[in-house]
mmCIF file of C-alpha atoms in Angstrom:
data_model
loop_
_atom_site.group_PDB
_atom_site.id
_atom_site.type_symbol
_atom_site.label_atom_id
_atom_site.label_comp_id
_atom_site.label_asym_id
_atom_site.label_seq_id
_atom_site.Cartn_x
_atom_site.Cartn_y
_atom_site.Cartn_z
ATOM 1 C CA MET Y 1 18.529 -7.964 -22.733
ATOM 2 C CA LYS Y 2 16.735 -4.681 -23.337
ATOM 3 C CA ASN Y 3 15.385 -2.361 -20.681
ATOM 4 C CA ARG Y 4 12.218 -0.347 -21.279
ATOM 5 C CA ALA Y 5 10.570 2.024 -18.855
ATOM 6 C CA ALA Y 6 7.272 3.898 -18.648
ATOM 7 C CA TYR Y 7 7.527 7.583 -17.748
ATOM 8 C CA MET Y 8 4.767 10.063 -17.056
ATOM 9 C CA THR Y 9 5.721 12.978 -19.293
ATOM 10 C CA ASP Y 10 2.803 15.187 -18.286
ATOM 11 C CA LEU Y 11 -0.407 14.914 -16.319
ATOM 12 C CA ASP Y 12 -2.349 11.848 -17.502
ATOM 13 C CA LYS Y 13 0.281 11.031 -20.138
ATOM 14 C CA MET Y 14 2.494 7.929 -20.138
ATOM 15 C CA GLU Y 15 5.301 7.103 -22.561
ATOM 16 C CA ILE Y 16 7.360 3.907 -22.852
ATOM 17 C CA ARG Y 17 10.961 4.337 -23.926
ATOM 18 C CA ASP Y 18 14.212 2.398 -24.075
ATOM 19 C CA ILE Y 19 16.602 3.162 -21.219
ATOM 20 C CA GLU Y 20 20.019 2.016 -20.111
ATOM 21 C CA MET Y 21 20.338 -1.466 -18.629
ATOM 22 C CA PRO Y 22 21.218 -1.187 -14.923
ATOM 23 C CA LYS Y 23 24.146 -3.100 -13.456
ATOM 24 C CA ALA Y 24 24.164 -4.728 -10.046
ATOM 25 C CA GLY Y 25 26.703 -3.004 -7.803
ATOM 26 C CA ALA Y 26 28.244 -4.344 -4.612
ATOM 27 C CA LYS Y 27 25.643 -6.105 -2.430
ATOM 28 C CA GLU Y 28 23.021 -5.580 -5.150
ATOM 29 C CA VAL Y 29 21.088 -7.940 -7.410
ATOM 30 C CA LEU Y 30 19.685 -7.331 -10.878
ATOM 31 C CA VAL Y 31 15.983 -8.185 -10.915
ATOM 32 C CA GLU Y 32 13.858 -8.790 -13.991
ATOM 33 C CA LEU Y 33 10.535 -7.373 -12.869
ATOM 34 C CA GLU Y 34 7.396 -9.340 -13.640
ATOM 35 C CA TYR Y 35 4.578 -7.530 -11.830
ATOM 36 C CA VAL Y 36 4.202 -3.970 -10.521
ATOM 37 C CA GLY Y 37 1.036 -2.754 -8.829
ATOM 38 C CA ILE Y 38 -0.720 0.570 -9.306
ATOM 39 C CA CYS Y 39 -0.924 2.302 -5.932
ATOM 40 C CA GLY Y 40 -3.230 5.184 -5.058
ATOM 41 C CA SER Y 41 -0.145 7.396 -4.739
ATOM 42 C CA ASP Y 42 0.841 6.508 -8.328
ATOM 43 C CA VAL Y 43 -2.593 7.626 -9.506
ATOM 44 C CA HIS Y 44 -2.323 10.894 -7.538
ATOM 45 C CA TYR Y 45 1.069 11.676 -9.071
ATOM 46 C CA PHE Y 46 -0.135 10.748 -12.552
ATOM 47 C CA HIS Y 47 -3.410 12.675 -12.449
ATOM 48 C CA ASP Y 48 -2.649 15.549 -10.046
ATOM 49 C CA GLY Y 49 1.142 15.853 -10.270
ATOM 50 C CA ARG Y 50 1.515 15.523 -6.528
ATOM 51 C CA CYS Y 51 0.711 13.413 -3.483
ATOM 52 C CA GLY Y 52 0.856 15.007 -0.063
ATOM 53 C CA ASP Y 53 3.991 17.142 0.139
ATOM 54 C CA TYR Y 54 5.673 15.472 -2.857
ATOM 55 C CA LYS Y 55 5.446 16.998 -6.322
ATOM 56 C CA VAL Y 56 6.454 15.559 -9.697
ATOM 57 C CA GLU Y 57 8.904 17.633 -11.703
ATOM 58 C CA GLY Y 58 9.928 16.576 -15.204
ATOM 59 C CA ASP Y 59 9.591 13.078 -16.662
ATOM 60 C CA PHE Y 60 8.948 10.641 -13.860
ATOM 61 C CA MET Y 61 8.761 6.867 -13.524
ATOM 62 C CA LEU Y 62 6.029 5.649 -11.175
ATOM 63 C CA GLY Y 63 5.604 2.253 -9.482
ATOM 64 C CA HIS Y 64 6.869 0.793 -6.207
ATOM 65 C CA GLU Y 65 4.859 -2.389 -5.549
ATOM 66 C CA CYS Y 66 7.001 -4.915 -7.368
ATOM 67 C CA ALA Y 67 8.328 -8.451 -7.662
ATOM 68 C CA GLY Y 68 10.402 -10.418 -10.159
ATOM 69 C CA THR Y 69 13.282 -12.838 -10.638
ATOM 70 C CA VAL Y 70 16.992 -12.355 -9.879
ATOM 71 C CA VAL Y 71 19.000 -12.536 -13.126
ATOM 72 C CA ALA Y 72 22.460 -11.321 -12.014
ATOM 73 C CA LEU Y 73 24.431 -10.850 -8.794
ATOM 74 C CA GLY Y 74 26.683 -8.002 -7.769
ATOM 75 C CA GLU Y 75 29.850 -8.463 -5.775
ATOM 76 C CA GLY Y 76 29.371 -9.678 -2.208
ATOM 77 C CA VAL Y 77 25.812 -10.992 -2.554
ATOM 78 C CA GLU Y 78 25.434 -13.818 -0.037
ATOM 79 C CA HIS Y 79 21.822 -14.863 0.381
ATOM 80 C CA LEU Y 80 20.254 -14.757 -3.087
ATOM 81 C CA LYS Y 81 21.043 -16.602 -6.305
ATOM 82 C CA VAL Y 82 20.109 -16.277 -9.971
ATOM 83 C CA GLY Y 83 16.594 -17.640 -10.455
ATOM 84 C CA ASP Y 84 15.243 -16.643 -7.047
ATOM 85 C CA LYS Y 85 11.821 -14.974 -7.075
ATOM 86 C CA VAL Y 86 11.842 -11.849 -4.910
ATOM 87 C CA ALA Y 87 9.564 -9.095 -3.626
ATOM 88 C CA LEU Y 88 11.288 -5.725 -3.321
ATOM 89 C CA GLU Y 89 10.775 -3.528 -0.279
ATOM 90 C CA PRO Y 90 10.910 -0.136 -2.012
ATOM 91 C CA GLY Y 91 12.562 2.042 0.650
ATOM 92 C CA ILE Y 92 16.346 2.262 0.941
ATOM 93 C CA THR Y 93 17.273 3.863 4.270
ATOM 94 C CA CYS Y 94 20.500 5.317 5.648
ATOM 95 C CA GLY Y 95 20.989 2.693 8.369
ATOM 96 C CA GLN Y 96 22.706 5.252 10.618
ATOM 97 C CA CYS Y 97 20.073 7.618 12.046
ATOM 98 C CA GLU Y 98 18.307 7.106 15.376
ATOM 99 C CA PHE Y 99 15.246 5.692 13.621
ATOM 100 C CA CYS Y 100 17.201 3.129 11.612
ATOM 101 C CA ARG Y 101 19.233 2.144 14.663
ATOM 102 C CA THR Y 102 16.104 1.569 16.757
ATOM 103 C CA GLY Y 103 14.333 -0.464 14.064
ATOM 104 C CA ARG Y 104 11.894 2.292 13.063
ATOM 105 C CA TYR Y 105 13.546 2.721 9.692
ATOM 106 C CA ASN Y 106 10.303 3.771 7.978
ATOM 107 C CA LEU Y 107 10.829 7.122 9.741
ATOM 108 C CA CYS Y 108 14.368 7.600 8.352
ATOM 109 C CA PRO Y 109 14.558 11.201 7.078
ATOM 110 C CA ASP Y 110 16.932 10.174 4.278
ATOM 111 C CA VAL Y 111 14.928 7.255 2.890
ATOM 112 C CA GLN Y 112 15.078 6.769 -0.873
ATOM 113 C CA PHE Y 113 11.626 5.358 -1.658
ATOM 114 C CA LEU Y 114 10.757 4.203 -5.167
ATOM 115 C CA ALA Y 115 8.377 6.552 -7.014
ATOM 116 C CA THR Y 116 8.486 9.215 -4.312
ATOM 117 C CA PRO Y 117 9.917 12.315 -6.054
ATOM 118 C CA PRO Y 118 12.706 12.785 -6.859
ATOM 119 C CA VAL Y 119 13.408 9.011 -6.641
ATOM 120 C CA GLN Y 120 12.369 7.211 -9.831
ATOM 121 C CA GLY Y 121 10.030 4.221 -9.601
ATOM 122 C CA CYS Y 122 10.078 0.777 -11.172
ATOM 123 C CA TYR Y 123 7.757 0.560 -14.171
ATOM 124 C CA GLU Y 124 10.636 -0.990 -16.083
ATOM 125 C CA ASN Y 125 11.947 -4.392 -17.157
ATOM 126 C CA TYR Y 126 15.058 -4.454 -14.971
ATOM 127 C CA ILE Y 127 16.159 -2.849 -11.724
ATOM 128 C CA ALA Y 128 19.329 -3.115 -9.633
ATOM 129 C CA PHE Y 129 18.450 -3.185 -5.950
ATOM 130 C CA PRO Y 130 20.131 -3.899 -2.591
ATOM 131 C CA GLU Y 131 20.113 -7.577 -1.715
ATOM 132 C CA ASN Y 132 18.922 -6.887 1.826
ATOM 133 C CA MET Y 133 15.734 -5.243 0.516
ATOM 134 C CA CYS Y 134 14.911 -8.127 -1.847
ATOM 135 C CA PHE Y 135 12.939 -10.829 -0.042
ATOM 136 C CA LYS Y 136 12.911 -14.341 -1.460
ATOM 137 C CA LEU Y 137 9.487 -15.745 -2.287
ATOM 138 C CA PRO Y 138 8.694 -19.415 -1.574
ATOM 139 C CA ASP Y 139 7.741 -21.627 -4.509
ATOM 140 C CA ASN Y 140 4.040 -21.399 -3.664
ATOM 141 C CA ILE Y 141 3.928 -17.589 -3.979
ATOM 142 C CA SER Y 142 3.747 -16.100 -7.478
ATOM 143 C CA THR Y 143 5.428 -12.821 -8.393
ATOM 144 C CA LYS Y 144 1.934 -11.396 -8.883
ATOM 145 C CA GLU Y 145 1.241 -12.113 -5.222
ATOM 146 C CA GLY Y 146 4.764 -10.902 -4.460
ATOM 147 C CA ALA Y 147 3.877 -7.464 -5.819
ATOM 148 C CA LEU Y 148 1.021 -7.337 -3.289
ATOM 149 C CA VAL Y 149 3.361 -7.858 -0.328
ATOM 150 C CA GLU Y 150 3.978 -4.093 -0.294
ATOM 151 C CA PRO Y 151 0.357 -2.980 0.211
ATOM 152 C CA LEU Y 152 -0.260 -5.942 2.532
ATOM 153 C CA SER Y 153 2.624 -4.694 4.681
ATOM 154 C CA VAL Y 154 0.777 -1.388 5.142
ATOM 155 C CA GLY Y 155 -2.296 -3.265 6.389
ATOM 156 C CA MET Y 156 -0.227 -5.452 8.701
ATOM 157 C CA HIS Y 157 1.585 -2.421 10.124
ATOM 158 C CA ALA Y 158 -1.805 -0.758 10.679
ATOM 159 C CA ALA Y 159 -3.055 -3.800 12.608
ATOM 160 C CA ASN Y 160 0.164 -3.760 14.655
ATOM 161 C CA GLN Y 161 -0.217 -0.048 15.408
ATOM 162 C CA GLY Y 162 -3.793 -0.711 16.503
ATOM 163 C CA ASP Y 163 -2.700 -3.671 18.640
ATOM 164 C CA VAL Y 164 -5.565 -5.747 17.255
ATOM 165 C CA LYS Y 165 -6.265 -8.749 19.459
ATOM 166 C CA LEU Y 166 -8.334 -11.930 19.375
ATOM 167 C CA GLY Y 167 -12.014 -11.069 19.673
ATOM 168 C CA ASP Y 168 -11.704 -7.365 18.859
ATOM 169 C CA SER Y 169 -14.515 -5.470 17.162
ATOM 170 C CA VAL Y 170 -13.264 -3.319 14.284
ATOM 171 C CA VAL Y 171 -14.552 -0.683 11.880
ATOM 172 C CA ILE Y 172 -12.581 -0.022 8.691
ATOM 173 C CA LEU Y 173 -13.447 3.184 6.863
ATOM 174 C CA GLY Y 174 -12.573 2.732 3.190
ATOM 175 C CA ALA Y 175 -12.556 -0.465 1.117
ATOM 176 C CA GLY Y 176 -9.891 0.337 -1.428
ATOM 177 C CA CYS Y 177 -6.768 -1.813 -1.577
ATOM 178 C CA ILE Y 178 -5.390 -0.543 1.749
ATOM 179 C CA GLY Y 179 -8.742 -0.960 3.481
ATOM 180 C CA LEU Y 180 -8.976 -4.528 2.214
ATOM 181 C CA VAL Y 181 -5.449 -5.510 3.263
ATOM 182 C CA THR Y 182 -6.171 -3.942 6.662
ATOM 183 C CA LEU Y 183 -9.243 -6.186 6.801
ATOM 184 C CA LEU Y 184 -7.096 -9.247 5.997
ATOM 185 C CA ALA Y 185 -4.522 -8.254 8.618
ATOM 186 C CA CYS Y 186 -7.155 -7.653 11.312
ATOM 187 C CA LYS Y 187 -8.675 -11.081 10.615
ATOM 188 C CA ALA Y 188 -5.214 -12.658 10.859
ATOM 189 C CA HIS Y 189 -4.767 -10.926 14.242
ATOM 190 C CA GLY Y 190 -8.007 -12.493 15.464
ATOM 191 C CA ALA Y 191 -10.574 -9.699 15.132
ATOM 192 C CA THR Y 192 -13.974 -11.374 15.070
ATOM 193 C CA ASP Y 193 -16.398 -8.564 14.240
ATOM 194 C CA ILE Y 194 -15.321 -6.385 11.304
ATOM 195 C CA THR Y 195 -17.495 -3.692 9.736
ATOM 196 C CA VAL Y 196 -16.279 -2.109 6.495
ATOM 197 C CA VAL Y 197 -17.621 1.233 5.244
ATOM 198 C CA ASP Y 198 -17.317 2.602 1.694
ATOM 199 C CA VAL Y 199 -19.480 4.307 -0.927
ATOM 200 C CA ILE Y 200 -18.592 2.030 -3.876
ATOM 201 C CA PRO Y 201 -20.676 -1.172 -4.046
ATOM 202 C CA LYS Y 202 -18.029 -3.278 -5.819
ATOM 203 C CA ARG Y 203 -15.504 -2.549 -3.091
ATOM 204 C CA LEU Y 204 -18.022 -3.505 -0.433
ATOM 205 C CA ASP Y 205 -18.685 -6.761 -2.308
ATOM 206 C CA TYR Y 206 -14.960 -7.512 -2.182
ATOM 207 C CA ALA Y 207 -14.864 -6.724 1.533
ATOM 208 C CA LEU Y 208 -17.546 -9.351 2.118
ATOM 209 C CA LYS Y 209 -15.687 -11.873 -0.059
ATOM 210 C CA LEU Y 210 -12.533 -11.284 1.980
ATOM 211 C CA GLY Y 211 -14.283 -11.908 5.277
ATOM 212 C CA ALA Y 212 -15.937 -8.726 6.561
ATOM 213 C CA THR Y 213 -18.723 -9.455 9.033
ATOM 214 C CA ARG Y 214 -20.857 -6.765 7.423
ATOM 215 C CA VAL Y 215 -20.560 -3.712 5.186
ATOM 216 C CA ILE Y 216 -22.167 -0.276 5.227
ATOM 217 C CA ASN Y 217 -22.644 1.910 2.161
ATOM 218 C CA GLY Y 218 -21.798 5.350 3.516
ATOM 219 C CA ARG Y 219 -23.674 7.017 0.672
ATOM 220 C CA GLU Y 220 -26.927 5.246 1.501
ATOM 221 C CA ALA Y 221 -26.754 5.150 5.299
ATOM 222 C CA ASP Y 222 -25.353 7.178 8.177
ATOM 223 C CA ALA Y 223 -22.263 5.123 9.040
ATOM 224 C CA VAL Y 224 -21.909 6.645 12.519
ATOM 225 C CA GLY Y 225 -25.560 5.947 13.284
ATOM 226 C CA GLU Y 226 -25.286 2.374 12.000
ATOM 227 C CA VAL Y 227 -22.231 1.643 14.160
ATOM 228 C CA ASP Y 228 -24.038 3.198 17.106
ATOM 229 C CA LYS Y 229 -26.975 0.827 16.562
ATOM 230 C CA LEU Y 230 -24.750 -2.207 16.073
ATOM 231 C CA THR Y 231 -22.919 -1.596 19.343
ATOM 232 C CA ASP Y 232 -25.856 -0.261 21.424
ATOM 233 C CA GLY Y 233 -24.005 3.050 21.615
ATOM 234 C CA ALA Y 234 -20.791 1.577 22.997
ATOM 235 C CA GLY Y 235 -18.611 1.862 19.886
ATOM 236 C CA VAL Y 236 -15.949 -0.582 18.683
ATOM 237 C CA ASP Y 237 -12.519 -1.517 20.001
ATOM 238 C CA LYS Y 238 -10.546 -0.333 16.958
ATOM 239 C CA VAL Y 239 -11.326 2.110 14.144
ATOM 240 C CA PHE Y 240 -9.128 2.218 11.032
ATOM 241 C CA GLU Y 241 -9.412 5.171 8.663
ATOM 242 C CA THR Y 242 -7.958 4.102 5.288
ATOM 243 C CA ALA Y 243 -9.751 6.385 2.818
ATOM 244 C CA GLY Y 244 -7.936 9.623 3.644
ATOM 245 C CA SER Y 245 -11.222 11.496 3.403
ATOM 246 C CA PRO Y 246 -11.876 14.441 5.762
ATOM 247 C CA ILE Y 247 -15.417 13.102 6.259
ATOM 248 C CA THR Y 248 -14.339 9.636 7.418
ATOM 249 C CA ILE Y 249 -11.463 11.000 9.488
ATOM 250 C CA GLN Y 250 -13.972 13.204 11.325
ATOM 251 C CA GLN Y 251 -16.226 10.178 11.962
ATOM 252 C CA THR Y 252 -13.610 8.199 13.889
ATOM 253 C CA PRO Y 253 -14.103 9.724 17.393
ATOM 254 C CA TYR Y 254 -17.820 8.870 17.242
ATOM 255 C CA MET Y 255 -17.249 5.184 16.400
ATOM 256 C CA VAL Y 256 -14.528 4.222 18.864
ATOM 257 C CA LYS Y 257 -15.478 2.888 22.286
ATOM 258 C CA ASN Y 258 -14.240 4.257 25.609
ATOM 259 C CA GLY Y 259 -10.561 3.376 25.898
ATOM 260 C CA GLY Y 260 -10.460 2.199 22.275
ATOM 261 C CA THR Y 261 -7.953 2.965 19.517
ATOM 262 C CA ILE Y 262 -8.158 4.924 16.271
ATOM 263 C CA VAL Y 263 -5.556 4.217 13.586
ATOM 264 C CA LEU Y 264 -5.128 6.835 10.854
ATOM 265 C CA VAL Y 265 -3.857 5.093 7.709
ATOM 266 C CA GLY Y 266 -5.202 7.087 4.762
ATOM 267 C CA ILE Y 267 -3.446 10.313 3.799
ATOM 268 C CA SER Y 268 -5.760 13.244 3.151
ATOM 269 C CA ALA Y 269 -5.014 15.780 0.441
ATOM 270 C CA GLN Y 270 -6.306 18.335 2.948
ATOM 271 C CA GLU Y 271 -3.618 19.077 5.547
ATOM 272 C CA LYS Y 272 -5.845 20.554 8.273
ATOM 273 C CA ILE Y 273 -9.116 18.914 9.273
ATOM 274 C CA GLU Y 274 -11.586 19.921 11.987
ATOM 275 C CA TYR Y 275 -11.697 17.137 14.580
ATOM 276 C CA ASN Y 276 -13.612 16.458 17.793
ATOM 277 C CA PHE Y 277 -10.810 16.082 20.320
ATOM 278 C CA ALA Y 278 -13.214 16.637 23.211
ATOM 279 C CA LYS Y 279 -14.830 13.306 22.396
ATOM 280 C CA ILE Y 280 -11.394 11.648 22.160
ATOM 281 C CA MET Y 281 -10.486 12.939 25.615
ATOM 282 C CA ALA Y 282 -13.823 12.029 27.166
ATOM 283 C CA LYS Y 283 -13.337 8.482 25.892
ATOM 284 C CA GLU Y 284 -9.613 8.392 26.695
ATOM 285 C CA ALA Y 285 -9.172 6.961 23.204
ATOM 286 C CA ARG Y 286 -5.752 6.503 21.636
ATOM 287 C CA ILE Y 287 -4.851 7.817 18.191
ATOM 288 C CA GLU Y 288 -2.160 5.975 16.258
ATOM 289 C CA SER Y 289 -0.885 6.758 12.778
ATOM 290 C CA VAL Y 290 0.749 4.785 9.989
ATOM 291 C CA PHE Y 291 3.612 5.757 7.713
ATOM 292 C CA ARG Y 292 4.324 2.865 5.344
ATOM 293 C CA TYR Y 293 5.636 -0.091 7.417
ATOM 294 C CA ARG Y 294 8.728 -1.587 9.012
ATOM 295 C CA ASN Y 295 10.095 -5.093 9.577
ATOM 296 C CA ILE Y 296 6.985 -6.615 7.988
ATOM 297 C CA TYR Y 297 7.986 -8.219 4.667
ATOM 298 C CA PRO Y 298 9.131 -11.573 6.131
ATOM 299 C CA GLN Y 299 5.916 -11.824 8.187
ATOM 300 C CA ALA Y 300 3.733 -10.874 5.196
ATOM 301 C CA ILE Y 301 5.417 -13.422 2.923
ATOM 302 C CA ALA Y 302 5.118 -16.141 5.580
ATOM 303 C CA ALA Y 303 1.429 -15.350 6.129
ATOM 304 C CA ILE Y 304 0.712 -15.662 2.398
ATOM 305 C CA ALA Y 305 2.799 -18.825 2.036
ATOM 306 C CA ASP Y 306 1.048 -20.514 4.966
ATOM 307 C CA GLY Y 307 -2.408 -19.593 3.683
ATOM 308 C CA ILE Y 308 -3.172 -17.389 6.693
ATOM 309 C CA ILE Y 309 -3.702 -14.403 4.379
ATOM 310 C CA ASP Y 310 -4.894 -14.691 0.760
ATOM 311 C CA VAL Y 311 -4.071 -11.534 -1.201
ATOM 312 C CA SER Y 312 -4.923 -12.975 -4.616
ATOM 313 C CA GLY Y 313 -8.578 -11.945 -4.322
ATOM 314 C CA ILE Y 314 -7.776 -8.236 -4.241
ATOM 315 C CA VAL Y 315 -6.682 -7.843 -7.884
ATOM 316 C CA THR Y 316 -9.576 -6.873 -10.162
ATOM 317 C CA HIS Y 317 -7.623 -5.673 -13.220
ATOM 318 C CA GLU Y 318 -4.407 -6.790 -14.929
ATOM 319 C CA PHE Y 319 -2.769 -4.968 -17.847
ATOM 320 C CA ASP Y 320 0.214 -5.696 -20.083
ATOM 321 C CA PHE Y 321 3.148 -3.303 -19.839
ATOM 322 C CA ASP Y 322 2.440 -1.895 -23.320
ATOM 323 C CA ASP Y 323 -1.058 -0.953 -22.132
ATOM 324 C CA ILE Y 324 0.076 1.043 -19.099
ATOM 325 C CA GLN Y 325 -1.565 4.252 -20.373
ATOM 326 C CA GLU Y 326 -4.879 2.411 -20.598
ATOM 327 C CA ALA Y 327 -4.294 0.965 -17.127
ATOM 328 C CA PHE Y 328 -3.912 4.398 -15.544
ATOM 329 C CA ASP Y 329 -6.826 5.816 -17.531
ATOM 330 C CA CYS Y 330 -8.928 2.952 -16.187
ATOM 331 C CA ALA Y 331 -7.752 3.553 -12.592
ATOM 332 C CA ILE Y 332 -8.720 7.226 -12.887
ATOM 333 C CA ASN Y 333 -11.972 6.964 -14.842
ATOM 334 C CA ASN Y 334 -13.406 3.679 -13.550
ATOM 335 C CA LYS Y 335 -12.959 4.054 -9.790
ATOM 336 C CA ASP Y 336 -16.259 2.271 -9.205
ATOM 337 C CA GLU Y 337 -14.854 -0.849 -10.883
ATOM 338 C CA VAL Y 338 -11.135 -0.904 -10.058
ATOM 339 C CA VAL Y 339 -10.258 -2.239 -6.622
ATOM 340 C CA LYS Y 340 -6.635 -3.159 -7.423
ATOM 341 C CA ALA Y 341 -4.839 -3.076 -10.769
ATOM 342 C CA VAL Y 342 -1.444 -4.584 -11.578
ATOM 343 C CA ILE Y 343 0.879 -4.244 -14.556
ATOM 344 C CA LYS Y 344 2.342 -7.444 -16.026
ATOM 345 C CA ILE Y 345 5.832 -6.255 -16.954
ATOM 346 C CA LYS Y 346 7.102 -9.535 -18.432
#
């Protein structure tokens, strides 16, 4: 067995090299990775050298949305066996802090999250990973779908944070991968009227395919005005901001109804944004935020397996591992075409 890995060696530059084969330690399994997604954060690191507060220094391996097959077991592994297909939850937490102890482990200050500097990612053939963060996939879920469990978990956590209920009216600002999985999660929660806003026609087409009630092209129409017309000025129950754009973040108070909920999912590159809090207070609207997810993987896998959520329709581009440079170039230069790209590692 040979292990190869793709490292970004500079901005917009990827290099594949041979690296040491990892060994499964105690309570770990060795996974041969088969699919790894390209996340928006990966593209930010690759093209800009940073994402939010995190900055790339030196050669860095990206990738955190991954799935593969167990090929070896470390000492003390109890629940997995060689040959099991697994999706990896990419954050390893301390298990001891107040957040881990209360089940909010996504807020652990000592989390080691794949491809969040300085923790290396998983664009590689093999990875050793804790058994308890490797979730077995049923026979009817492929490892390609398994790699999409990670972004789907963000959408499901967003729907949970928004407390989406049967019959809710929803606006989702942004129809990239996270906007689309938020759409799928809101539908699974029972939302019956879902409006998706974006400026890229292909993404809006995908939103309609995945079950949006309607779409609005924010470049061609005033999204706030359109929502106002649709609701006779009342606004919608839940507004999800998934684009991380200052413009769409600023639109949220105008779209939510009295007593409604805004969920901030997208991370803006701009730290401080002017915001109409007077309107929030006049409406007594709630603002919730999302940081990754917690306790979601089993639910996400079950929802896919049972056919409640179909993530397969999100992927628009697939690239072989050897073509990873081309894959990232495509994600950067063809944003109007790429909704979700994945790398086929094996």
